[in-house]
Amino acid sequence: KKNHEHHPFLFVFQPTKKNAMNPEYSFFDAVCKSFDKAAQYTQFDQGILEQIKQCNSVLRMHFPVKIGDKVEVIKAYRVQHSHHKLPCKGGIRFSEMVNLDEVMALSALMTYKCAIVNVPFGGAKGGITIDPKKYSAYDLERITRRYTSELIKKRFIGPGEDVPAPDYGTGEREMSWILDTYMAMHPGEVEALGCVTGKPITQGGVRGRREATGLGVFFGIREVCNNAEVMAKRGLETGIAGKKIIVQGLGNVGYHSAKFFQEGGALVVGLAEYEGSIYNENGLDVEAVFQHRKKTGSILDFPGASNFSKNTDALEAPCDILIPAALENVINAENADRVQAKIIGEAANGPLTPEADEILVNKGTLVVPDIYLNAGGVTVSYFEWLKNLSHVSYGRLERRFMENQNANIVSQLEEMTGNKISDEQKKLIVHGPDEIDLVRSGLEDTMIKATKEILDCWKQNPTIIDMRTAAFVVAINKVGTSYLELGIFP
Ligand code: GLU
């Protein structure tokens, strides 16, 4: 399960007036609404804004796969939202709820996400409308390989064209199948490894990709919480230490976010899964809960914690920071009013409907938006792609050289001062960077810079009332400038 980018199970939510299964709710419209709100704060003319907003290329497929002794027609999509930079980039989702509107929305979010963290890609997203739990690994492999062949046929995959990655219901295993299918059809292509990211390390993956989204969520929230001005406006104290956190979803993103918050000194008081949620105001040990669930098959009845029957109850429990890390649309017009968190960190894509967003922002809740907060995944995907194109792992050339140099500096210092540096300190100072060190510091730097850009933009436009709009303004400005400089528009 840890292998999955988002939680592999579907959440069973209480029926609400509007939800992703309900055709009257359009996720893509919701993204466009956020876009329009922010567009007013930019200087681009209407045509450029319209071009940024629309999905550039949409591929909808139906293909047959033999499952057992029957032929099943599989429905799947790949949407490239923006070609202002190439390749396009974004995950592939396996879920029964996958539909065109959802994939379009998610591909648009990818464009804005990449722009915010300065990853030089256009946005894309793919999905197959299947419940992966209902298929054997053997069948899933054939479905994934067939889907990849369809993408190859239409040139919707390739290291310079469109590069998929894991998303809800997919992980390293699926990325390996995609890579292998692509390589088989592109023999000798030296850059083929860069056709997909989120691969296992042995297949050209990069260390640190698996936990990247969760770590990015932690860095993002930490940076926002360290901003005295933003915190003071909401009557909150700065810093992560001691803050009470609830995480919804223990998939790859939720599990790692929760662990990094705990390591960072926060109290993880609530955790939610599809079977229910648990709460302990004195804090839960995330790894112990994870192991308990592995053993018993359920998050419930964890020693010392109280149970909620529904996973959605945890969204309404008391806490400082709520991290929805599963699917879109979980906080909506129906339950937004009851959410008590002072900060919501959108680890999932689109967990708030526009109605919920408005209710919460008016209530003074700080909503830290998905297009910034969960960009750690694609940031490290970018590092993986660079590694694949350069055919060398990070740190390989300089690590030993730096260790030798640092060791020389340490011994010179000892000689000059006559003081001995402790072995422990020496180890810290001498240590040359491994791949994981470089990936994590690259991610941290990326999130710190992105936070600063968004908060600066917010400050410069005091009439903007929420962080999402500020983040969209930053994104639109970058994509719009890129379009202008491409010279498409006179
Ligand atoms: N699926 C992830 C997202 O929604 C990662 C995409 C990528 O790494 O390309 O951001």
mmCIF file of N, CA and C in Angstrom, residues 243-246 267 269-270 279 314-323 339-343:
data_model
loop_
_atom_site.group_PDB
_atom_site.id
_atom_site.type_symbol
_atom_site.label_atom_id
_atom_site.label_comp_id
_atom_site.label_asym_id
_atom_site.label_seq_id
_atom_site.Cartn_x
_atom_site.Cartn_y
_atom_site.Cartn_z
ATOM 1 N N LYS A 243 1.606 21.963 17.327
ATOM 2 C CA LYS A 243 0.345 22.147 16.589
ATOM 3 C C LYS A 243 -0.371 20.798 16.474
ATOM 4 N N LYS A 244 -1.711 20.844 16.604
ATOM 5 C CA LYS A 244 -2.501 19.614 16.509
ATOM 6 C C LYS A 244 -2.942 19.374 15.068
ATOM 7 N N ILE A 245 -2.636 18.182 14.576
ATOM 8 C CA ILE A 245 -2.835 17.887 13.151
ATOM 9 C C ILE A 245 -3.771 16.702 12.970
ATOM 10 N N ILE A 246 -4.651 16.800 11.988
ATOM 11 C CA ILE A 246 -5.448 15.633 11.569
ATOM 12 C C ILE A 246 -5.136 15.360 10.092
ATOM 13 N N LEU A 267 1.713 17.446 16.920
ATOM 14 C CA LEU A 267 0.951 16.342 17.513
ATOM 15 C C LEU A 267 -0.065 15.865 16.488
ATOM 16 N N VAL A 269 -3.115 14.280 16.046
ATOM 17 C CA VAL A 269 -4.200 13.875 16.960
ATOM 18 C C VAL A 269 -5.258 13.014 16.279
ATOM 19 N N GLY A 270 -5.351 13.098 14.939
ATOM 20 C CA GLY A 270 -6.394 12.328 14.266
ATOM 21 C C GLY A 270 -5.897 11.746 12.954
ATOM 22 N N TYR A 279 -8.942 9.243 17.006
ATOM 23 C CA TYR A 279 -8.579 10.544 17.569
ATOM 24 C C TYR A 279 -7.980 10.359 18.954
ATOM 25 N N ALA A 314 -13.549 12.834 11.153
ATOM 26 C CA ALA A 314 -12.249 13.388 11.524
ATOM 27 C C ALA A 314 -12.063 14.785 10.932
ATOM 28 N N LEU A 315 -12.720 15.043 9.800
ATOM 29 C CA LEU A 315 -12.582 16.365 9.174
ATOM 30 C C LEU A 315 -13.157 17.458 10.080
ATOM 31 N N GLU A 316 -14.092 17.062 10.934
ATOM 32 C CA GLU A 316 -14.792 18.045 11.759
ATOM 33 C C GLU A 316 -14.302 18.075 13.204
ATOM 34 N N ALA A 317 -13.304 17.252 13.525
ATOM 35 C CA ALA A 317 -12.795 17.188 14.899
ATOM 36 C C ALA A 317 -11.880 18.384 15.184
ATOM 37 N N PRO A 318 -11.714 18.718 16.481
ATOM 38 C CA PRO A 318 -10.878 19.880 16.805
ATOM 39 C C PRO A 318 -9.395 19.659 16.490
ATOM 40 N N CYS A 319 -8.775 20.642 15.851
ATOM 41 C CA CYS A 319 -7.334 20.588 15.548
ATOM 42 C C CYS A 319 -6.890 21.955 15.054
ATOM 43 N N ASP A 320 -5.584 22.147 14.940
ATOM 44 C CA ASP A 320 -5.071 23.398 14.358
ATOM 45 C C ASP A 320 -4.979 23.273 12.845
ATOM 46 N N ILE A 321 -4.478 22.109 12.386
ATOM 47 C CA ILE A 321 -4.228 21.937 10.947
ATOM 48 C C ILE A 321 -4.885 20.650 10.458
ATOM 49 N N LEU A 322 -5.692 20.773 9.422
ATOM 50 C CA LEU A 322 -6.326 19.599 8.817
ATOM 51 C C LEU A 322 -5.670 19.342 7.456
ATOM 52 N N ILE A 323 -5.246 18.090 7.252
ATOM 53 C CA ILE A 323 -4.578 17.728 5.993
ATOM 54 C C ILE A 323 -5.422 16.693 5.249
ATOM 55 N N VAL A 339 -16.151 22.339 9.935
ATOM 56 C CA VAL A 339 -14.700 22.127 10.029
ATOM 57 C C VAL A 339 -14.112 23.118 11.035
ATOM 58 N N GLN A 340 -13.388 22.585 12.025
ATOM 59 C CA GLN A 340 -12.890 23.448 13.101
ATOM 60 C C GLN A 340 -11.435 23.880 12.913
ATOM 61 N N ALA A 341 -10.722 23.234 11.988
ATOM 62 C CA ALA A 341 -9.298 23.552 11.810
ATOM 63 C C ALA A 341 -9.100 25.018 11.461
ATOM 64 N N LYS A 342 -7.990 25.590 11.924
ATOM 65 C CA LYS A 342 -7.690 26.983 11.580
ATOM 66 C C LYS A 342 -6.879 27.059 10.286
ATOM 67 N N ILE A 343 -6.203 25.956 9.989
ATOM 68 C CA ILE A 343 -5.443 25.878 8.734
ATOM 69 C C ILE A 343 -5.830 24.583 8.028
#
